[in-house]
mmCIF file of C-alpha atoms in Angstrom:
data_model
loop_
_atom_site.group_PDB
_atom_site.id
_atom_site.type_symbol
_atom_site.label_atom_id
_atom_site.label_comp_id
_atom_site.label_asym_id
_atom_site.label_seq_id
_atom_site.Cartn_x
_atom_site.Cartn_y
_atom_site.Cartn_z
ATOM 1 C CA MET A 1 -48.412 -65.218 -44.993
ATOM 2 C CA ASN A 2 -48.374 -61.787 -43.944
ATOM 3 C CA LYS A 3 -51.493 -60.138 -43.361
ATOM 4 C CA THR A 4 -52.935 -56.764 -41.955
ATOM 5 C CA VAL A 5 -55.031 -56.985 -38.242
ATOM 6 C CA ALA A 6 -57.377 -53.931 -37.461
ATOM 7 C CA ILE A 7 -58.457 -54.539 -33.770
ATOM 8 C CA VAL A 8 -61.454 -52.040 -32.577
ATOM 9 C CA ARG A 9 -61.025 -50.997 -28.771
ATOM 10 C CA SER A 10 -64.550 -51.885 -27.523
ATOM 11 C CA ALA A 11 -65.911 -51.017 -23.400
ATOM 12 C CA SER A 12 -67.595 -54.071 -23.534
ATOM 13 C CA PRO A 13 -65.395 -56.853 -21.876
ATOM 14 C CA CYS A 14 -66.299 -59.125 -24.510
ATOM 15 C CA SER A 15 -65.339 -57.282 -27.487
ATOM 16 C CA ARG A 16 -62.102 -57.447 -26.091
ATOM 17 C CA ARG A 17 -61.427 -61.089 -25.060
ATOM 18 C CA LEU A 18 -62.623 -61.802 -28.709
ATOM 19 C CA CYS A 19 -59.992 -59.045 -29.910
ATOM 20 C CA SER A 20 -57.251 -61.101 -27.639
ATOM 21 C CA ASP A 21 -58.058 -63.923 -28.943
ATOM 22 C CA LEU A 22 -57.221 -62.586 -32.287
ATOM 23 C CA LEU A 23 -54.422 -61.686 -31.797
ATOM 24 C CA SER A 24 -53.637 -64.797 -30.712
ATOM 25 C CA ALA A 25 -54.703 -66.903 -33.465
ATOM 26 C CA ASN A 26 -52.597 -64.979 -35.419
ATOM 27 C CA THR A 27 -49.659 -64.316 -33.930
ATOM 28 C CA GLY A 28 -46.625 -65.132 -35.564
ATOM 29 C CA PRO A 29 -42.386 -64.216 -36.080
ATOM 30 C CA GLY A 30 -42.435 -60.422 -37.233
ATOM 31 C CA LEU A 31 -46.413 -59.372 -35.392
ATOM 32 C CA GLN A 32 -46.227 -55.894 -33.582
ATOM 33 C CA PHE A 33 -48.311 -56.225 -30.436
ATOM 34 C CA CYS A 34 -50.519 -52.948 -29.793
ATOM 35 C CA LYS A 35 -51.895 -52.701 -26.088
ATOM 36 C CA LEU A 36 -55.095 -50.714 -26.700
ATOM 37 C CA GLU A 37 -55.551 -48.964 -24.141
ATOM 38 C CA ALA A 38 -55.922 -44.859 -25.105
ATOM 39 C CA LEU A 39 -56.830 -45.543 -28.544
ATOM 40 C CA SER A 40 -60.031 -45.137 -30.283
ATOM 41 C CA ALA A 41 -58.701 -47.925 -32.892
ATOM 42 C CA ALA A 42 -55.356 -49.557 -34.162
ATOM 43 C CA LEU A 43 -53.491 -50.687 -36.058
ATOM 44 C CA ILE A 44 -51.506 -53.530 -35.969
ATOM 45 C CA ARG A 45 -48.920 -54.731 -39.200
ATOM 46 C CA LEU A 46 -46.748 -57.664 -40.359
ATOM 47 C CA PRO A 47 -44.333 -57.435 -42.105
ATOM 48 C CA MET A 48 -45.236 -56.567 -45.946
ATOM 49 C CA ASN A 49 -44.480 -59.344 -48.221
ATOM 50 C CA ALA A 50 -40.703 -59.044 -49.683
ATOM 51 C CA LEU A 51 -42.379 -59.598 -53.560
ATOM 52 C CA THR A 52 -44.207 -56.078 -52.789
ATOM 53 C CA GLN A 53 -41.373 -54.323 -50.203
ATOM 54 C CA PRO A 54 -38.300 -55.345 -51.085
ATOM 55 C CA SER A 55 -35.231 -55.059 -48.187
ATOM 56 C CA THR A 56 -33.478 -52.187 -48.601
ATOM 57 C CA ALA A 57 -29.149 -52.282 -47.826
ATOM 58 C CA SER A 58 -28.449 -50.205 -45.077
ATOM 59 C CA LEU A 59 -24.948 -49.369 -45.445
ATOM 60 C CA ASP A 60 -22.394 -49.215 -42.299
ATOM 61 C CA ALA A 61 -19.174 -46.583 -42.484
ATOM 62 C CA ARG A 62 -16.861 -48.419 -44.253
ATOM 63 C CA ALA A 63 -19.698 -49.736 -47.345
ATOM 64 C CA THR A 64 -20.827 -46.486 -47.544
ATOM 65 C CA ALA A 65 -17.339 -44.762 -47.936
ATOM 66 C CA ALA A 66 -16.254 -47.438 -50.680
ATOM 67 C CA LEU A 67 -18.859 -45.924 -52.685
ATOM 68 C CA LEU A 68 -17.857 -42.262 -52.538
ATOM 69 C CA PRO A 69 -14.024 -41.983 -53.839
ATOM 70 C CA TRP A 70 -12.591 -39.035 -53.619
ATOM 71 C CA THR A 71 -12.115 -37.585 -57.547
ATOM 72 C CA ALA A 72 -15.133 -39.546 -58.424
ATOM 73 C CA LEU A 73 -17.230 -37.627 -55.783
ATOM 74 C CA ALA A 74 -15.518 -34.035 -56.530
ATOM 75 C CA ASP A 75 -16.748 -34.360 -60.994
ATOM 76 C CA GLU A 76 -20.169 -36.043 -59.466
ATOM 77 C CA ILE A 77 -20.420 -32.421 -57.480
ATOM 78 C CA GLU A 78 -18.851 -30.573 -60.479
ATOM 79 C CA THR A 79 -21.553 -31.853 -62.584
ATOM 80 C CA LEU A 80 -24.618 -31.277 -60.251
ATOM 81 C CA LEU A 81 -23.352 -27.498 -60.568
ATOM 82 C CA LEU A 82 -23.266 -27.457 -64.128
ATOM 83 C CA GLN A 83 -26.656 -28.917 -64.225
ATOM 84 C CA LEU A 84 -28.374 -26.235 -61.672
ATOM 85 C CA GLN A 85 -27.263 -23.544 -64.965
ATOM 86 C CA ASN A 86 -29.471 -25.783 -67.431
ATOM 87 C CA SER A 87 -31.927 -25.880 -65.303
ATOM 88 C CA GLY A 88 -31.686 -29.238 -64.915
ATOM 89 C CA GLY A 89 -34.358 -30.849 -62.197
ATOM 90 C CA VAL A 90 -32.295 -30.162 -58.634
ATOM 91 C CA THR A 91 -34.895 -28.657 -55.957
ATOM 92 C CA VAL A 92 -32.641 -28.148 -52.889
ATOM 93 C CA PRO A 93 -35.254 -26.657 -50.454
ATOM 94 C CA PRO A 94 -33.677 -24.562 -47.357
ATOM 95 C CA ARG A 95 -32.508 -27.316 -44.407
ATOM 96 C CA ILE A 96 -34.306 -27.486 -41.322
ATOM 97 C CA VAL A 97 -32.249 -27.072 -38.673
ATOM 98 C CA MET A 98 -33.927 -27.531 -35.038
ATOM 99 C CA PRO A 99 -32.314 -27.010 -31.572
ATOM 100 C CA THR A 100 -32.673 -29.978 -29.007
ATOM 101 C CA ALA A 101 -30.657 -29.255 -26.118
ATOM 102 C CA ALA A 102 -27.653 -27.146 -25.033
ATOM 103 C CA ASP A 103 -25.952 -26.541 -28.196
ATOM 104 C CA ASN A 104 -26.924 -29.649 -30.085
ATOM 105 C CA CYS A 105 -29.431 -29.688 -33.400
ATOM 106 C CA LEU A 106 -31.475 -31.941 -35.618
ATOM 107 C CA PHE A 107 -30.666 -31.296 -38.788
ATOM 108 C CA CYS A 108 -32.747 -32.711 -42.195
ATOM 109 C CA MET A 109 -31.909 -32.038 -45.246
ATOM 110 C CA PRO A 110 -33.813 -32.863 -48.272
ATOM 111 C CA ALA A 111 -32.354 -32.996 -52.232
ATOM 112 C CA THR A 112 -33.869 -34.179 -55.808
ATOM 113 C CA ASP A 113 -33.355 -34.041 -58.877
ATOM 114 C CA GLY A 114 -36.375 -35.193 -60.614
ATOM 115 C CA GLN A 115 -34.795 -39.157 -60.725
ATOM 116 C CA VAL A 116 -33.260 -39.426 -57.403
ATOM 117 C CA VAL A 117 -34.748 -38.470 -54.390
ATOM 118 C CA MET A 118 -33.023 -37.989 -50.815
ATOM 119 C CA THR A 119 -33.238 -36.663 -47.431
ATOM 120 C CA LYS A 120 -30.466 -36.836 -44.971
ATOM 121 C CA LEU A 121 -31.540 -36.370 -41.340
ATOM 122 C CA ILE A 122 -28.378 -36.210 -38.760
ATOM 123 C CA SER A 123 -27.825 -34.721 -34.932
ATOM 124 C CA PHE A 124 -25.298 -32.539 -34.662
ATOM 125 C CA THR A 125 -23.511 -32.625 -30.145
ATOM 126 C CA PRO A 126 -20.345 -30.774 -30.033
ATOM 127 C CA GLY A 127 -20.178 -31.893 -26.412
ATOM 128 C CA ASN A 128 -19.325 -35.250 -27.863
ATOM 129 C CA ALA A 129 -15.956 -34.679 -29.248
ATOM 130 C CA GLN A 130 -15.266 -34.351 -25.619
ATOM 131 C CA ALA A 131 -16.726 -37.894 -24.585
ATOM 132 C CA GLY A 132 -15.203 -39.770 -27.201
ATOM 133 C CA ARG A 133 -18.916 -39.739 -28.638
ATOM 134 C CA PRO A 134 -19.523 -38.797 -32.207
ATOM 135 C CA THR A 135 -20.696 -35.794 -32.806
ATOM 136 C CA ILE A 136 -22.778 -36.026 -36.164
ATOM 137 C CA GLN A 137 -24.282 -39.035 -36.298
ATOM 138 C CA GLY A 138 -27.788 -40.217 -38.718
ATOM 139 C CA ASP A 139 -28.722 -41.789 -42.022
ATOM 140 C CA ILE A 140 -28.755 -40.817 -45.693
ATOM 141 C CA VAL A 141 -32.517 -42.719 -47.345
ATOM 142 C CA ILE A 142 -32.517 -42.428 -51.058
ATOM 143 C CA PHE A 143 -35.348 -43.404 -52.756
ATOM 144 C CA ASP A 144 -36.538 -43.756 -56.317
ATOM 145 C CA ALA A 145 -38.564 -40.421 -57.415
ATOM 146 C CA ALA A 146 -40.797 -42.314 -59.885
ATOM 147 C CA THR A 147 -42.110 -45.147 -57.948
ATOM 148 C CA GLY A 148 -41.241 -44.012 -54.599
ATOM 149 C CA GLU A 149 -39.954 -47.207 -53.685
ATOM 150 C CA ARG A 150 -36.749 -46.648 -50.954
ATOM 151 C CA GLN A 151 -33.135 -47.667 -52.888
ATOM 152 C CA LEU A 152 -30.464 -47.306 -50.049
ATOM 153 C CA ILE A 153 -29.269 -45.747 -46.809
ATOM 154 C CA LEU A 154 -26.011 -44.553 -45.883
ATOM 155 C CA ASP A 155 -24.346 -43.527 -43.437
ATOM 156 C CA GLY A 156 -24.678 -40.049 -42.890
ATOM 157 C CA PRO A 157 -21.914 -38.797 -40.735
ATOM 158 C CA THR A 158 -19.380 -40.635 -43.181
ATOM 159 C CA VAL A 159 -20.973 -38.912 -46.751
ATOM 160 C CA THR A 160 -21.663 -36.045 -44.422
ATOM 161 C CA ALA A 161 -17.320 -35.772 -44.104
ATOM 162 C CA ARG A 162 -16.741 -37.526 -47.688
ATOM 163 C CA ARG A 163 -18.987 -34.405 -49.903
ATOM 164 C CA THR A 164 -17.395 -31.817 -47.614
ATOM 165 C CA ALA A 165 -13.935 -32.651 -48.468
ATOM 166 C CA ALA A 166 -14.550 -33.401 -51.660
ATOM 167 C CA VAL A 167 -15.694 -29.844 -52.064
ATOM 168 C CA SER A 168 -12.888 -28.602 -50.983
ATOM 169 C CA LEU A 169 -11.014 -30.597 -53.081
ATOM 170 C CA LEU A 170 -13.233 -29.309 -56.223
ATOM 171 C CA ALA A 171 -12.673 -25.596 -54.833
ATOM 172 C CA ALA A 172 -9.015 -26.326 -54.863
ATOM 173 C CA ARG A 173 -8.862 -27.698 -58.012
ATOM 174 C CA ARG A 174 -10.263 -24.971 -59.826
ATOM 175 C CA LEU A 175 -8.710 -21.415 -57.270
ATOM 176 C CA ALA A 176 -5.734 -23.174 -55.564
ATOM 177 C CA PRO A 177 -3.149 -20.224 -56.943
ATOM 178 C CA GLN A 178 -0.093 -23.542 -55.561
ATOM 179 C CA PRO A 179 -2.608 -26.562 -55.245
ATOM 180 C CA HIS A 180 0.001 -29.211 -55.103
ATOM 181 C CA GLY A 181 0.984 -27.897 -51.281
ATOM 182 C CA PRO A 182 2.598 -28.231 -49.159
ATOM 183 C CA LEU A 183 -1.042 -28.249 -46.967
ATOM 184 C CA LEU A 184 -1.540 -27.405 -43.369
ATOM 185 C CA ILE A 185 -5.159 -29.059 -41.802
ATOM 186 C CA VAL A 186 -5.947 -26.726 -38.665
ATOM 187 C CA GLY A 187 -8.051 -29.257 -36.354
ATOM 188 C CA ALA A 188 -7.414 -33.062 -36.369
ATOM 189 C CA GLY A 189 -11.134 -34.726 -36.315
ATOM 190 C CA VAL A 190 -13.166 -36.401 -38.750
ATOM 191 C CA GLN A 191 -13.672 -33.631 -41.423
ATOM 192 C CA GLY A 192 -9.473 -33.582 -40.410
ATOM 193 C CA SER A 193 -8.949 -36.966 -41.897
ATOM 194 C CA ALA A 194 -11.244 -36.632 -44.742
ATOM 195 C CA HIS A 195 -9.676 -33.414 -46.508
ATOM 196 C CA LEU A 196 -5.978 -35.256 -45.620
ATOM 197 C CA GLN A 197 -7.268 -38.062 -47.969
ATOM 198 C CA ALA A 198 -9.144 -35.515 -50.311
ATOM 199 C CA PHE A 199 -6.215 -32.919 -50.242
ATOM 200 C CA ALA A 200 -3.646 -36.563 -50.604
ATOM 201 C CA GLN A 201 -5.924 -38.585 -53.492
ATOM 202 C CA GLY A 202 -7.505 -35.926 -55.509
ATOM 203 C CA LEU A 203 -4.414 -33.398 -55.608
ATOM 204 C CA GLY A 204 -1.151 -35.101 -54.521
ATOM 205 C CA THR A 205 -0.194 -33.442 -51.882
ATOM 206 C CA GLN A 206 2.651 -35.132 -50.279
ATOM 207 C CA GLU A 207 2.744 -33.063 -47.511
ATOM 208 C CA VAL A 208 1.178 -32.239 -44.465
ATOM 209 C CA TRP A 209 1.242 -29.983 -41.104
ATOM 210 C CA ILE A 210 -1.035 -30.106 -38.685
ATOM 211 C CA HIS A 211 -1.627 -28.203 -35.701
ATOM 212 C CA SER A 212 -4.477 -29.951 -33.306
ATOM 213 C CA ARG A 213 -5.634 -28.229 -29.896
ATOM 214 C CA SER A 214 -5.465 -32.489 -29.296
ATOM 215 C CA ALA A 215 -1.956 -33.957 -29.227
ATOM 216 C CA ASP A 216 -3.604 -37.290 -29.603
ATOM 217 C CA SER A 217 -4.940 -36.233 -31.976
ATOM 218 C CA ALA A 218 -2.837 -34.669 -33.614
ATOM 219 C CA GLN A 219 -0.296 -37.381 -33.748
ATOM 220 C CA ARG A 220 -3.613 -40.606 -35.239
ATOM 221 C CA LEU A 221 -3.365 -37.726 -38.189
ATOM 222 C CA ALA A 222 0.295 -38.002 -38.763
ATOM 223 C CA ASP A 223 0.167 -41.056 -38.312
ATOM 224 C CA GLN A 224 -2.487 -41.429 -41.481
ATOM 225 C CA ALA A 225 -1.324 -39.077 -43.640
ATOM 226 C CA ARG A 226 2.607 -41.368 -42.888
ATOM 227 C CA ASP A 227 0.565 -44.447 -44.393
ATOM 228 C CA LEU A 228 -0.356 -42.363 -46.829
ATOM 229 C CA GLY A 229 3.015 -41.918 -47.889
ATOM 230 C CA LEU A 230 3.105 -38.216 -47.000
ATOM 231 C CA GLN A 231 5.842 -36.134 -45.183
ATOM 232 C CA ALA A 232 3.618 -34.870 -41.621
ATOM 233 C CA ARG A 233 4.646 -32.503 -39.013
ATOM 234 C CA ILE A 234 2.897 -32.238 -36.443
ATOM 235 C CA THR A 235 3.298 -27.553 -34.871
ATOM 236 C CA ASP A 236 2.438 -25.546 -32.535
ATOM 237 C CA ASP A 237 3.353 -22.705 -34.690
ATOM 238 C CA LEU A 238 0.877 -21.648 -36.868
ATOM 239 C CA GLU A 239 2.869 -18.904 -38.698
ATOM 240 C CA GLU A 240 5.664 -20.825 -39.570
ATOM 241 C CA ALA A 241 3.516 -23.383 -40.973
ATOM 242 C CA THR A 242 1.283 -20.019 -42.548
ATOM 243 C CA ARG A 243 4.761 -19.034 -43.916
ATOM 244 C CA HIS A 244 5.514 -22.714 -45.180
ATOM 245 C CA CYS A 245 2.110 -24.190 -46.617
ATOM 246 C CA PRO A 246 -0.322 -22.548 -49.281
ATOM 247 C CA LEU A 247 -2.594 -24.829 -48.669
ATOM 248 C CA ILE A 248 -4.694 -24.070 -45.221
ATOM 249 C CA VAL A 249 -7.708 -25.929 -44.175
ATOM 250 C CA THR A 250 -9.766 -24.697 -41.407
ATOM 251 C CA CYS A 251 -12.148 -27.648 -40.090
ATOM 252 C CA THR A 252 -12.084 -26.910 -35.936
ATOM 253 C CA PRO A 253 -15.339 -27.413 -34.179
ATOM 254 C CA ALA A 254 -15.340 -22.793 -34.927
ATOM 255 C CA GLN A 255 -16.246 -21.860 -30.738
ATOM 256 C CA ALA A 256 -12.905 -19.389 -31.825
ATOM 257 C CA VAL A 257 -10.798 -18.058 -33.839
ATOM 258 C CA VAL A 258 -7.957 -20.419 -34.847
ATOM 259 C CA LEU A 259 -6.242 -18.649 -38.001
ATOM 260 C CA HIS A 260 -4.747 -15.154 -37.692
ATOM 261 C CA GLU A 261 -2.694 -15.564 -40.398
ATOM 262 C CA ALA A 262 -2.105 -16.620 -44.104
ATOM 263 C CA ALA A 263 0.791 -14.321 -45.039
ATOM 264 C CA ARG A 264 1.845 -16.480 -48.511
ATOM 265 C CA PRO A 265 0.285 -14.487 -51.930
ATOM 266 C CA ASP A 266 -0.333 -17.678 -52.971
ATOM 267 C CA ALA A 267 -2.719 -18.629 -49.904
ATOM 268 C CA PHE A 268 -5.384 -20.927 -50.398
ATOM 269 C CA VAL A 269 -7.525 -20.923 -47.688
ATOM 270 C CA CYS A 270 -10.772 -23.047 -46.938
ATOM 271 C CA ALA A 271 -12.379 -22.715 -43.641
ATOM 272 C CA VAL A 272 -14.886 -25.390 -43.561
ATOM 273 C CA GLY A 273 -15.930 -25.488 -40.193
ATOM 274 C CA ALA A 274 -18.581 -21.992 -39.194
ATOM 275 C CA PHE A 275 -21.706 -22.947 -40.400
ATOM 276 C CA THR A 276 -23.687 -20.674 -38.603
ATOM 277 C CA PRO A 277 -23.743 -17.504 -37.789
ATOM 278 C CA LYS A 278 -22.328 -17.683 -34.290
ATOM 279 C CA MET A 279 -19.255 -20.141 -35.211
ATOM 280 C CA VAL A 280 -15.726 -18.941 -36.021
ATOM 281 C CA GLU A 281 -12.369 -19.458 -37.422
ATOM 282 C CA LEU A 282 -10.971 -17.123 -38.531
ATOM 283 C CA ALA A 283 -9.804 -14.275 -37.718
ATOM 284 C CA PRO A 284 -12.670 -11.011 -38.924
ATOM 285 C CA ALA A 285 -8.863 -8.482 -40.270
ATOM 286 C CA LEU A 286 -8.284 -12.027 -42.067
ATOM 287 C CA CYS A 287 -10.942 -12.404 -43.945
ATOM 288 C CA GLN A 288 -10.740 -8.638 -44.350
ATOM 289 C CA ARG A 289 -7.265 -9.045 -46.072
ATOM 290 C CA PHE A 290 -8.900 -11.623 -48.108
ATOM 291 C CA LEU A 291 -11.356 -9.274 -48.960
ATOM 292 C CA ARG A 292 -9.176 -6.280 -49.759
ATOM 293 C CA GLU A 293 -6.161 -8.420 -51.621
ATOM 294 C CA GLY A 294 -8.285 -11.495 -53.097
ATOM 295 C CA ARG A 295 -10.129 -13.864 -53.272
ATOM 296 C CA ILE A 296 -13.179 -14.441 -51.156
ATOM 297 C CA VAL A 297 -16.007 -17.700 -52.838
ATOM 298 C CA VAL A 298 -18.222 -19.093 -50.323
ATOM 299 C CA ASP A 299 -20.082 -22.334 -51.564
ATOM 300 C CA THR A 300 -23.842 -21.714 -51.785
ATOM 301 C CA GLU A 301 -25.534 -18.856 -51.480
ATOM 302 C CA ASP A 302 -26.969 -20.024 -48.202
ATOM 303 C CA ALA A 303 -23.485 -18.688 -46.642
ATOM 304 C CA LEU A 304 -25.965 -15.294 -46.816
ATOM 305 C CA HIS A 305 -27.042 -16.343 -42.730
ATOM 306 C CA GLU A 306 -24.712 -19.831 -41.849
ATOM 307 C CA ALA A 307 -21.260 -18.495 -43.034
ATOM 308 C CA GLY A 308 -20.327 -16.870 -39.222
ATOM 309 C CA ASP A 309 -16.424 -16.323 -40.072
ATOM 310 C CA LEU A 310 -17.289 -13.721 -42.977
ATOM 311 C CA LEU A 311 -20.792 -12.451 -40.894
ATOM 312 C CA GLN A 312 -18.831 -11.263 -37.951
ATOM 313 C CA ALA A 313 -16.251 -9.662 -39.679
ATOM 314 C CA GLY A 314 -18.812 -7.027 -41.294
ATOM 315 C CA ILE A 315 -18.613 -8.054 -44.672
ATOM 316 C CA ASP A 316 -21.790 -8.347 -46.822
ATOM 317 C CA VAL A 317 -22.214 -12.065 -48.036
ATOM 318 C CA SER A 318 -24.159 -11.269 -51.142
ATOM 319 C CA THR A 319 -21.448 -9.515 -52.708
ATOM 320 C CA LEU A 320 -19.564 -13.128 -53.219
ATOM 321 C CA PRO A 321 -19.210 -15.523 -55.617
ATOM 322 C CA THR A 322 -20.700 -18.994 -55.092
ATOM 323 C CA LEU A 323 -18.510 -22.001 -55.825
ATOM 324 C CA ALA A 324 -21.191 -22.433 -58.983
ATOM 325 C CA THR A 325 -20.327 -19.695 -60.149
ATOM 326 C CA VAL A 326 -16.780 -20.437 -60.666
ATOM 327 C CA VAL A 327 -18.153 -23.635 -62.531
ATOM 328 C CA GLN A 328 -19.812 -22.385 -65.071
ATOM 329 C CA HIS A 329 -18.366 -19.610 -66.044
ATOM 330 C CA SER A 330 -15.065 -21.500 -66.249
ATOM 331 C CA TRP A 331 -12.830 -19.269 -63.949
ATOM 332 C CA SER A 332 -9.451 -19.242 -64.426
ATOM 333 C CA ARG A 333 -6.888 -20.150 -61.875
ATOM 334 C CA PRO A 334 -6.925 -16.969 -59.827
ATOM 335 C CA THR A 335 -2.922 -15.625 -58.971
ATOM 336 C CA THR A 336 -4.251 -13.899 -55.655
ATOM 337 C CA PRO A 337 -4.827 -15.216 -52.279
ATOM 338 C CA VAL A 338 -8.143 -17.208 -52.466
ATOM 339 C CA LEU A 339 -10.235 -18.010 -49.334
ATOM 340 C CA PHE A 340 -12.930 -20.506 -50.024
ATOM 341 C CA LYS A 341 -16.189 -20.287 -47.059
ATOM 342 C CA SER A 342 -17.614 -23.554 -46.962
ATOM 343 C CA CYS A 343 -21.049 -24.420 -44.837
ATOM 344 C CA GLY A 344 -22.881 -27.541 -46.384
ATOM 345 C CA TRP A 345 -25.660 -28.254 -48.538
ATOM 346 C CA GLY A 346 -27.895 -30.393 -48.963
ATOM 347 C CA GLY A 347 -27.185 -30.290 -52.986
ATOM 348 C CA TRP A 348 -23.505 -32.157 -51.818
ATOM 349 C CA ASP A 349 -25.402 -34.362 -50.495
ATOM 350 C CA LEU A 350 -26.915 -35.254 -53.429
ATOM 351 C CA ALA A 351 -24.408 -35.583 -55.329
ATOM 352 C CA ALA A 352 -22.588 -37.786 -53.496
ATOM 353 C CA THR A 353 -25.953 -40.171 -53.352
ATOM 354 C CA ARG A 354 -26.360 -39.732 -56.899
ATOM 355 C CA LEU A 355 -22.750 -41.270 -56.823
ATOM 356 C CA ALA A 356 -23.195 -44.371 -54.407
ATOM 357 C CA LEU A 357 -26.434 -44.721 -55.670
ATOM 358 C CA ARG A 358 -24.607 -45.495 -59.067
ATOM 359 C CA GLN A 359 -22.105 -47.975 -57.827
ATOM 360 C CA HIS A 360 -23.665 -49.724 -55.194
ATOM 361 C CA GLN A 361 -26.231 -51.083 -58.202
ATOM 362 C CA LEU A 362 -23.230 -51.300 -60.982
ATOM 363 C CA GLY A 363 -21.466 -53.671 -57.655
ATOM 364 C CA ARG A 364 -24.685 -55.466 -57.427
ATOM 365 C CA LEU A 365 -24.274 -56.459 -61.336
ATOM 366 C CA VAL A 366 -20.680 -57.362 -60.843
#
């Protein structure tokens, strides 16, 4: 039977021997031993009984992805934005970003809708890309708001990749003048792959052009596109690619400008790489052109202090509409060029976790 054993440190050798005897008498599977060298008191806990603390499923990347189909996830994000309009109890505090080492950060992003409570805890280590390691690592933990019970643990990078691409999909569904493509993806990493899948499934994209500084990454993404039944072309000529493709996604590490041009009158550019004031993917002149000749929409008001592309272009982000405005006011599809700037938001994770939890619970009932 599980139990809790409290051991109080004492200077008396006799008392220490008694404590040692007590530990020895109660050792068993799962007992966590605590060495009482520098504590005035310590509490040693055995695992709680399964009847009082049910085990929580912890899903890997593949299992997490299976709970988040692209179209359903974009729909869930749209539902969340409509819920915000109706004061539906959604609370998303500002995310905590704590610098750790060099350019690395730790992110903590909590959110709740009054029924589901979640928090995402992930590390961002951009230098890992050069070493072939993941740049984003961590988990999302979901709780029941009423009972506080932990319900599910999801793979953090998978949720991040899929909800980011699903937000882009929703924006393209609403804002892209020519939503069927072809599609140009600049950056062939995790987000490039996620956006390829999301646009192929959610928009019916049939042709993709790929530009990446890594030939190997570009080839892998092209192979993935062909496996999905798309025509795929790797290109080094971004000027030609932007003339051909009305849909453009930039999803690079955002350490330098990668896109200077989007000349088509029906261009839809979705810029997702930059999420701090110092990060950038788009040339300032390009951002200014969208402001003069088309539309700029940001994902949330947090872009005011996160949208590096726009801030470095000297654009007053506070005057720009958000995706919530587009959804809540049922904008008609624009006929001029559109730039959608995505920075990320805990609300997107909340939408993803709500969908994942429902899917997981339905799966257990089958």
